[in-house]
Coordinates of C-alpha atoms and ligand atoms in Angstrom, one line a residue:
M12 CA 66.5 60.8 135.6
A13 CA 69.3 62.2 135.1
E14 CA 71.3 60.7 133.2
F15 CA 68.7 63.2 130.3
K16 CA 70.0 65.5 130.0
Y17 CA 66.5 67.8 129.4
Q18 CA 63.3 65.8 130.3
F19 CA 61.9 67.3 127.1
F20 CA 63.3 67.8 123.6
V21 CA 60.9 70.2 121.6
V22 CA 61.5 69.7 117.6
G23 CA 60.0 72.9 115.5
G24 CA 59.8 76.3 116.9
G25 CA 55.7 76.8 116.1
S26 CA 52.8 77.2 117.4
G27 CA 52.4 73.8 119.0
G28 CA 56.1 73.2 119.9
V29 CA 55.9 76.3 121.5
R30 CA 52.8 76.4 123.6
A31 CA 53.9 72.3 125.3
A32 CA 57.7 73.6 125.5
R33 CA 56.4 76.7 127.2
I34 CA 54.0 74.7 129.9
A35 CA 56.2 71.2 130.5
A36 CA 59.0 75.0 131.1
G37 CA 56.6 76.4 133.4
H38 CA 55.2 72.5 135.2
G39 CA 59.8 72.7 135.7
A40 CA 61.2 70.6 133.5
R41 CA 63.5 70.8 132.0
V42 CA 63.4 71.9 128.7
A43 CA 65.2 72.2 124.8
I44 CA 63.3 73.2 121.8
A45 CA 65.8 73.8 118.0
E46 CA 63.7 75.6 115.2
G47 CA 66.1 75.2 112.6
Y48 CA 64.7 78.7 110.5
R49 CA 62.4 80.8 112.4
Y50 CA 60.6 81.1 115.9
G51 CA 57.2 81.3 115.3
G52 CA 56.7 78.7 112.6
T53 CA 53.6 78.6 109.6
C54 CA 51.7 80.6 111.5
V55 CA 53.7 83.2 112.6
I56 CA 56.2 83.6 109.7
R57 CA 54.7 83.1 106.6
G58 CA 50.8 81.6 107.1
C59 CA 47.6 82.8 109.9
V60 CA 49.6 86.2 110.6
P61 CA 50.9 87.7 107.9
K62 CA 47.9 86.6 105.4
K63 CA 45.5 88.6 108.0
L64 CA 47.8 91.6 108.0
L65 CA 47.7 90.7 104.0
V66 CA 43.8 91.3 104.7
Y67 CA 43.6 94.4 105.8
A68 CA 45.9 96.3 103.0
A69 CA 43.0 94.6 100.2
H70 CA 40.2 95.4 102.0
F71 CA 40.9 98.9 101.7
S72 CA 40.5 99.4 97.9
E73 CA 36.8 99.0 98.9
D74 CA 36.9 100.6 101.7
F75 CA 37.9 103.9 99.6
A76 CA 35.1 103.2 96.9
D77 CA 32.5 103.1 99.6
A78 CA 33.6 105.7 101.6
Q79 CA 31.4 107.6 98.7
G80 CA 28.3 106.9 99.3
F81 CA 28.6 108.5 103.1
G82 CA 29.7 111.5 101.7
W83 CA 33.3 111.4 101.8
S84 CA 35.2 112.4 98.7
V85 CA 38.8 110.3 98.3
P86 CA 41.0 111.5 94.8
P87 CA 42.5 108.6 93.8
A88 CA 44.5 106.1 95.9
S89 CA 47.9 104.6 94.9
F90 CA 49.2 102.0 97.1
S91 CA 53.2 100.2 97.5
W92 CA 53.8 96.9 98.4
P93 CA 57.0 97.3 98.9
H94 CA 56.2 99.6 102.2
L95 CA 52.8 97.0 103.3
I96 CA 55.8 94.1 103.0
A97 CA 58.4 96.3 104.5
A98 CA 55.4 97.1 107.3
K99 CA 54.7 92.9 107.5
N100 CA 58.3 92.2 108.0
Q101 CA 59.1 94.5 110.8
E102 CA 56.1 93.3 112.7
I103 CA 56.3 89.1 111.5
A104 CA 60.0 90.4 113.2
R105 CA 59.0 91.5 116.3
L106 CA 56.1 88.0 116.8
S107 CA 59.4 86.1 115.8
E108 CA 61.8 87.6 118.6
L109 CA 58.4 87.5 121.3
Y110 CA 58.5 83.5 121.0
E111 CA 61.9 83.5 121.1
S112 CA 62.1 85.9 124.0
N113 CA 58.7 84.1 126.3
L114 CA 60.3 80.5 126.3
R115 CA 63.8 81.7 127.1
R116 CA 61.4 83.7 130.4
S117 CA 59.5 80.4 130.8
G118 CA 63.1 78.8 131.3
V119 CA 63.3 76.9 128.1
E120 CA 67.0 76.5 126.1
V121 CA 66.2 77.7 122.6
L122 CA 68.7 76.6 120.6
H123 CA 69.2 77.8 115.9
G124 CA 69.2 74.8 113.8
A125 CA 67.0 72.0 112.5
A126 CA 67.8 69.3 114.5
R127 CA 67.4 65.2 113.9
I128 CA 65.7 62.4 115.6
V129 CA 69.2 59.8 116.4
D130 CA 67.0 57.2 118.7
A131 CA 64.4 57.3 121.1
H132 CA 66.1 59.7 123.4
T133 CA 67.9 61.2 121.0
V134 CA 68.1 64.4 119.3
E135 CA 71.1 66.0 116.9
V136 CA 71.7 69.4 116.4
N137 CA 74.1 71.3 114.4
G138 CA 75.7 68.4 115.2
Q139 CA 76.0 67.9 119.1
R140 CA 73.9 65.4 120.7
F141 CA 71.6 65.5 123.0
S142 CA 69.9 63.6 125.4
A143 CA 66.5 63.5 126.2
E144 CA 63.4 61.3 128.2
H145 CA 60.9 62.6 126.5
I146 CA 60.7 63.9 122.3
L147 CA 58.0 66.4 120.9
I148 CA 58.1 66.3 117.0
A149 CA 56.3 69.9 116.0
T150 CA 57.7 70.4 112.5
G151 CA 54.8 71.4 110.7
G152 CA 53.1 71.2 108.0
R153 CA 54.9 72.8 103.9
P154 CA 53.6 72.8 100.8
F155 CA 52.5 69.9 98.6
L156 CA 53.4 70.3 94.9
P157 CA 52.1 68.2 92.4
S158 CA 54.0 67.2 89.7
I159 CA 53.0 68.1 86.3
P160 CA 55.6 69.7 83.8
G161 CA 57.0 72.9 84.2
I162 CA 56.1 73.0 87.9
E163 CA 58.8 74.4 88.7
H164 CA 57.4 78.5 87.8
A165 CA 54.6 77.7 90.4
L166 CA 54.9 80.2 93.4
T167 CA 53.4 79.0 97.2
S168 CA 52.0 80.6 100.3
N169 CA 56.0 80.5 100.6
E170 CA 56.8 83.2 98.3
M171 CA 54.3 84.8 97.6
F172 CA 54.1 86.7 101.2
D173 CA 57.9 88.0 99.2
L174 CA 58.2 89.3 96.4
P175 CA 59.1 91.6 95.4
Q176 CA 56.1 93.5 93.5
L177 CA 52.8 92.6 93.1
P178 CA 51.5 90.3 90.4
Q179 CA 49.0 91.5 87.5
R180 CA 48.0 88.6 86.0
V181 CA 47.5 85.8 89.0
L182 CA 46.3 81.7 88.2
I183 CA 45.6 80.1 91.6
V184 CA 45.5 76.7 91.5
G185 CA 43.1 74.9 94.6
G186 CA 39.5 75.8 96.1
G187 CA 41.0 75.6 99.8
Y188 CA 41.5 77.9 102.4
I189 CA 44.9 79.2 100.4
A190 CA 43.4 80.1 97.4
V191 CA 40.3 81.9 98.0
E192 CA 42.6 84.1 100.6
F193 CA 44.3 84.5 98.3
A194 CA 42.1 85.0 95.3
G195 CA 40.2 88.0 97.7
I196 CA 44.4 89.6 99.1
L197 CA 45.7 89.7 95.0
K198 CA 41.7 91.0 94.0
G199 CA 41.5 93.2 96.8
L200 CA 44.8 95.6 94.8
G201 CA 44.5 95.4 92.3
A202 CA 45.8 92.4 90.3
Q203 CA 43.7 90.8 87.4
L204 CA 42.7 87.3 89.2
T205 CA 41.2 83.8 87.9
L206 CA 40.9 80.7 90.1
C207 CA 41.1 77.1 88.8
Y208 CA 39.4 74.7 90.6
R209 CA 39.5 70.9 90.2
G210 CA 36.1 69.7 91.6
E211 CA 32.4 71.3 91.2
K212 CA 32.5 73.9 93.9
L213 CA 35.1 76.0 95.7
L214 CA 36.2 74.6 99.8
R215 CA 35.1 71.6 100.0
G216 CA 34.1 70.4 103.5
F217 CA 32.6 73.5 103.9
D218 CA 28.5 74.4 103.8
D219 CA 27.3 73.9 100.4
D220 CA 25.1 77.0 100.9
V221 CA 28.1 78.4 102.4
R222 CA 30.7 77.2 99.2
Q223 CA 27.7 78.4 96.9
H224 CA 27.3 82.2 98.8
L225 CA 31.1 82.6 98.7
H226 CA 31.1 81.8 95.1
E227 CA 29.0 84.5 93.7
E228 CA 30.3 87.4 96.7
M229 CA 34.0 86.4 94.1
T230 CA 32.3 86.6 91.2
K231 CA 31.2 89.7 92.0
K232 CA 34.0 90.9 92.8
D233 CA 35.5 90.4 89.3
I234 CA 37.4 87.1 90.4
R235 CA 37.2 84.3 87.3
I236 CA 36.7 81.2 88.8
L237 CA 37.1 77.9 86.7
L238 CA 35.3 75.4 88.4
Q239 CA 35.6 71.3 86.9
S240 CA 38.9 72.2 84.9
D241 CA 42.7 70.7 85.8
I242 CA 46.6 72.8 85.1
V243 CA 48.4 70.3 81.7
R244 CA 50.9 71.7 81.8
I245 CA 52.7 75.6 82.8
D246 CA 55.5 77.1 79.3
R247 CA 58.0 79.4 80.5
L248 CA 58.6 82.4 77.3
G249 CA 60.8 84.1 76.0
S250 CA 59.0 87.3 77.3
G251 CA 59.1 85.8 81.1
E252 CA 55.1 85.3 81.3
L253 CA 53.2 81.7 81.9
Q254 CA 51.9 80.3 79.1
V255 CA 48.9 77.7 80.9
E256 CA 47.6 74.7 80.0
I257 CA 44.5 74.4 81.2
S258 CA 41.8 71.7 80.5
G259 CA 38.1 70.7 81.8
K260 CA 34.9 72.9 81.7
A261 CA 37.4 76.1 79.8
P262 CA 40.4 74.5 78.2
G263 CA 42.6 76.5 76.2
S264 CA 46.0 78.0 76.9
K265 CA 46.1 81.1 79.0
L266 CA 48.7 84.1 79.9
F267 CA 50.0 84.9 83.1
D268 CA 52.7 86.8 85.3
T269 CA 52.7 84.8 88.6
V270 CA 51.1 81.4 89.3
L271 CA 50.9 79.9 93.0
Y272 CA 49.4 76.7 93.7
A273 CA 47.3 76.0 96.8
T274 CA 46.7 72.3 97.0
G275 CA 47.2 71.1 100.2
R276 CA 50.1 70.6 102.3
T277 CA 52.5 67.8 103.6
P278 CA 53.7 66.8 106.4
N279 CA 56.9 68.4 107.5
T280 CA 58.6 65.0 108.8
E281 CA 61.7 64.9 105.6
G282 CA 65.4 64.5 107.4
L283 CA 64.3 63.9 111.0
G284 CA 65.1 60.8 110.5
L285 CA 61.9 59.3 111.5
T286 CA 62.8 55.8 110.0
H287 CA 66.2 55.8 111.8
A288 CA 64.2 56.5 115.4
G289 CA 60.7 53.9 114.3
V290 CA 58.9 56.4 114.5
A291 CA 55.7 55.2 112.0
V292 CA 54.0 57.2 109.6
D293 CA 51.2 57.3 107.7
T294 CA 50.6 57.3 103.6
A295 CA 50.8 61.6 103.3
G296 CA 53.6 61.4 105.6
G297 CA 52.0 61.8 108.8
V298 CA 53.2 61.1 112.7
Q299 CA 51.1 58.5 113.6
V300 CA 49.9 59.1 117.0
D301 CA 47.3 58.2 119.6
A302 CA 44.8 60.7 121.4
Y303 CA 47.8 62.4 124.2
G304 CA 50.1 62.4 121.0
R305 CA 52.2 59.1 121.2
T306 CA 54.2 57.7 119.0
N307 CA 54.6 54.6 117.7
V308 CA 57.7 54.8 120.5
P309 CA 56.3 56.0 123.6
S310 CA 58.7 58.4 124.4
I311 CA 57.9 60.2 121.3
H312 CA 54.9 62.5 120.7
A313 CA 54.2 64.8 118.1
V314 CA 51.2 67.1 117.3
G315 CA 50.1 69.9 115.1
D316 CA 50.2 69.2 110.9
V317 CA 52.8 67.2 110.9
T318 CA 50.2 64.4 111.9
N319 CA 48.1 65.5 109.4
R320 CA 45.1 65.6 111.2
I321 CA 43.3 69.2 112.3
A322 CA 45.5 71.7 110.8
L323 CA 44.9 74.6 112.4
T324 CA 47.2 76.9 114.7
P325 CA 44.6 76.8 117.4
V326 CA 44.4 73.2 117.1
A327 CA 48.3 72.2 118.0
I328 CA 48.6 74.2 120.5
R329 CA 45.6 72.9 122.5
E330 CA 47.9 69.4 121.2
G331 CA 50.7 70.7 122.4
A332 CA 49.5 72.2 125.7
A333 CA 48.0 68.4 126.3
V334 CA 50.8 66.4 125.8
A335 CA 53.0 69.1 127.7
D336 CA 50.1 68.8 130.9
T337 CA 50.2 65.0 130.1
L338 CA 53.7 64.2 130.8
F339 CA 54.5 67.1 132.8
G340 CA 51.9 69.0 134.8
P341 CA 47.8 66.5 136.1
G342 CA 48.4 64.1 134.1
P343 CA 46.5 62.4 130.9
T344 CA 45.7 64.8 128.8
V345 CA 43.3 64.3 125.5
A346 CA 42.8 67.8 123.5
D347 CA 39.3 68.0 123.5
L348 CA 38.7 68.6 120.0
S349 CA 34.9 68.3 119.8
V350 CA 33.7 71.9 118.8
V351 CA 36.9 73.4 116.5
P352 CA 35.8 76.9 114.9
S353 CA 37.6 77.9 111.7
A354 CA 37.6 81.4 109.6
V355 CA 38.3 81.5 105.8
F356 CA 39.4 84.7 105.5
S357 CA 38.2 85.9 102.8
Q358 CA 36.4 88.7 100.9
P359 CA 33.8 88.8 102.5
P360 CA 35.0 86.0 105.4
I361 CA 33.7 82.9 106.1
G362 CA 33.3 81.8 110.1
T363 CA 32.5 78.5 110.5
V364 CA 31.2 76.4 114.2
G365 CA 30.0 72.7 113.5
F366 CA 27.7 70.7 111.4
S367 CA 27.2 71.9 107.7
E368 CA 23.7 71.0 107.0
A369 CA 25.0 67.6 104.9
E370 CA 27.1 66.1 108.0
A371 CA 24.5 66.7 110.2
L372 CA 21.8 64.7 108.5
K373 CA 24.2 61.5 108.7
R374 CA 24.2 62.1 112.3
Y375 CA 21.0 63.1 113.0
E376 CA 17.3 61.3 111.5
A377 CA 16.2 65.3 110.9
I378 CA 17.2 68.6 111.4
D379 CA 15.8 72.0 110.8
I380 CA 17.8 74.9 108.8
Y381 CA 17.3 78.4 109.3
R382 CA 18.8 81.1 106.7
A383 CA 18.9 84.5 106.6
N384 CA 20.7 86.2 103.0
F385 CA 20.2 90.3 103.4
R386 CA 22.1 93.1 102.6
S387 CA 23.6 94.3 105.8
L388 CA 23.4 98.2 106.4
R389 CA 26.0 99.0 105.9
Q390 CA 25.8 98.6 102.0
A391 CA 22.2 100.0 102.0
L392 CA 24.8 103.9 101.6
S393 CA 27.7 101.8 99.6
G394 CA 26.2 101.2 97.5
R395 CA 27.8 97.4 97.0
D396 CA 26.1 94.3 95.9
E397 CA 27.4 92.2 98.4
R398 CA 25.3 90.0 100.2
T399 CA 25.7 88.5 104.1
L400 CA 24.5 84.6 104.7
I401 CA 23.9 83.3 108.3
K402 CA 22.8 79.5 108.9
L403 CA 21.8 77.6 111.9
I404 CA 21.8 73.6 111.9
V405 CA 19.7 72.8 114.5
D406 CA 18.5 68.7 115.5
H407 CA 15.1 68.0 115.1
A408 CA 15.2 66.6 117.9
S409 CA 16.7 68.2 120.9
Q410 CA 16.4 71.4 119.7
R411 CA 20.1 71.6 120.2
V412 CA 21.9 73.3 117.6
L413 CA 24.6 71.9 115.4
G414 CA 26.8 74.4 113.4
A415 CA 26.1 78.0 113.0
H416 CA 27.6 79.4 110.3
M417 CA 27.7 82.7 108.3
V418 CA 30.1 84.8 105.7
G419 CA 30.0 88.6 105.4
A420 CA 32.2 91.2 107.5
D421 CA 33.2 89.7 110.7
A422 CA 32.1 86.3 110.2
P423 CA 35.3 85.3 112.6
E424 CA 34.8 88.0 115.4
I425 CA 30.7 86.7 115.4
I426 CA 31.7 82.6 115.5
Q427 CA 33.8 82.2 118.4
G428 CA 31.5 83.4 120.5
L429 CA 28.8 81.3 119.3
A430 CA 31.6 78.4 119.3
I431 CA 31.1 79.1 122.9
A432 CA 27.6 78.3 123.2
I433 CA 27.4 75.5 120.9
R434 CA 29.7 73.8 123.1
M435 CA 28.1 74.4 126.2
G436 CA 25.2 72.4 124.1
A437 CA 22.8 75.7 123.4
T438 CA 19.1 75.1 121.6
K439 CA 17.6 76.6 119.7
A440 CA 15.0 78.0 122.2
D441 CA 18.6 79.4 123.9
F442 CA 18.9 81.3 120.8
D443 CA 15.2 82.6 120.5
A444 CA 16.0 83.4 123.9
T445 CA 18.1 85.7 123.4
V446 CA 18.0 89.7 123.3
A447 CA 19.3 91.1 120.2
L448 CA 21.9 93.8 119.2
H449 CA 21.1 96.0 117.3
P450 CA 21.7 97.0 114.5
T451 CA 24.4 94.3 114.1
S452 CA 24.3 92.0 111.3
A453 CA 24.9 89.0 114.3
E454 CA 21.4 90.2 115.6
E455 CA 20.3 87.7 112.5
F456 CA 21.3 84.6 114.4
V457 CA 19.1 85.5 117.3
T458 CA 15.7 86.3 114.9
L459 CA 15.7 83.2 113.1
R460 CA 12.5 82.0 112.2
E461 CA 11.8 80.8 109.1
K462 CA 12.4 76.9 109.1
T463 CA 12.8 73.2 106.7
T464 CA 13.2 70.6 107.4
R465 CA 15.3 67.8 106.3
T466 CA 15.4 64.1 107.7
R467 CA 18.1 61.5 106.6
H468 CA 15.7 59.7 104.1
D469 CA 14.2 62.9 101.5
Ligands
NDP19 P1 42.7 73.1 101.4 O1 43.4 71.0 101.7 O2 42.2 74.0 101.8 O3 43.0 72.5 100.1 C1 43.7 72.6 99.1 C2 43.4 72.2 97.3 O4 44.0 71.6 96.7 C3 41.6 71.7 97.7 O5 40.8 72.4 96.7 C4 41.7 70.8 96.7 O6 41.1 70.3 96.1 C5 43.2 71.3 95.7 N1 44.1 70.3 95.9 C6 44.9 69.2 95.8 N2 45.3 68.3 95.1 C7 45.3 68.8 94.3 C8 46.1 68.2 93.1 N3 47.0 67.6 92.7 N4 45.0 69.0 92.0 C9 44.1 70.3 92.4 N5 44.2 70.7 93.2 C10 44.9 69.9 93.9 O7 44.4 73.4 101.2 P2 44.6 74.9 101.4 O8 46.8 74.8 100.8 O9 44.2 75.8 101.0 O10 45.8 74.9 103.3 C11 46.1 74.5 103.8 C12 45.3 74.2 104.8 O11 46.1 75.1 106.2 C13 44.3 73.8 105.1 O12 43.5 72.4 105.0 C14 43.9 74.5 107.0 O13 44.1 73.9 107.4 C15 45.0 75.5 106.6 N6 45.0 76.7 106.2 C16 44.1 78.0 107.7 C17 44.3 78.9 106.9 C18 42.5 79.8 108.5 O14 42.1 78.4 108.9 N7 42.0 80.4 107.4 C19 43.7 79.7 106.5 C20 45.0 79.2 105.4 C21 44.9 77.5 105.2 P3 39.7 68.8 96.1 O15 39.2 69.6 96.6 O16 39.0 68.5 95.6 O17 41.0 68.1 97.1

């Protein structure tokens, strides 16, 4: 294979690409990777990691208030957005450098520059062409903005992480992960928050009880939620304020300082040269791949958000590892994505794994549903009217647990462990036979007794 400079050329230094490059190099392949922005990708630079840091920051306002119920006298607290952003930037820079140094340590050649695929075995970076036996597209995605008049005045999550100041009156458009997460962050840090969503209930695709519960808890925090509402146009007034015309259930014109669009993401394929290289994309622009991440061009693979499937970092990492193992390791490997837990870092957060009630009913004749809705011990003294929801979905016939859902403090931490049990095929009897850990909220998962049985024909 000496005719190729590299055996594996990875385009994109995000979670999926970096993992694929390092594993391939570990298998002994000659590997290069190119990144046009900063190593780490969306997750590290302007996604999961900075988001979680902002979520921690936002939580302190409630913690200070709740502390009084536990005997603390807390003087009025003040918050500095520039301080938080500077600290966040420092951590992101550290992680990005770590990504690069780990790549080098693994023996990967690290390039800076946007890559273009010239043909099935050639990649161009900064005007220089490299030949490669295999190419991996791992360029991720970017925010999608619908085209309405004045959309140029709207921000996306990309810009939110680097605003010079905390905006005061914020409108968030969308009802998905990013919308509810930023609503909790900005509200917790002191902004007035309105969320406008076109659908009937936030977080389409999640369990209906989870969706309802989060809506109620967000409303308790004074987040104004407009459902079945759309944005008609955005105008910037002479004062600098944004005048937003809203249609739907609560029509009217309202003034905001910042409008954040969180209306989904679109695969990053522009300028990649895919058409020229003959790589097929779907109607949404996602690179089409088979179970092994292979495109219609046999030497070109793709993983992660650019394939427009499950847009989650751990999924891209699995897919990247599977491609590297397939090409340079043990042989054909498919990423096992049969059980993918997911978290929404809303306030309170959501943790979920397996089927929602509605999804389970589509697949199983009858299901048992167990639910607990309670005030956690912490809230007994904090005085906060926050409730926790826990829900299990069980196949009535086999008694296998099909789904576990939680809205409440630490839900993502708790659900990670339950994902192992569910992946292993645990039954409700296994959950019941597990000794509780007291006093926790998580113990409710092993003490649920009252069930409702639903059949597909109810
Ligand atoms: P989501 O797909 O979660 O949500 C998009 C939202 O925008 C939906 O409510 C959708 O409504 C709405 N929408 C779409 N198009 C329009 C439009 N033209 N006008 C008005 N509303 C519109 O995307 P996000 O942007 O929130 O996040 C992108 C992806 O990133 C997520 O799907 C997730 O995979 C990942 N992510 C994961 C996180 C985590 O794991 N915690 C955190 C953040 C992001 P409708 O429901 O009607 O389609």
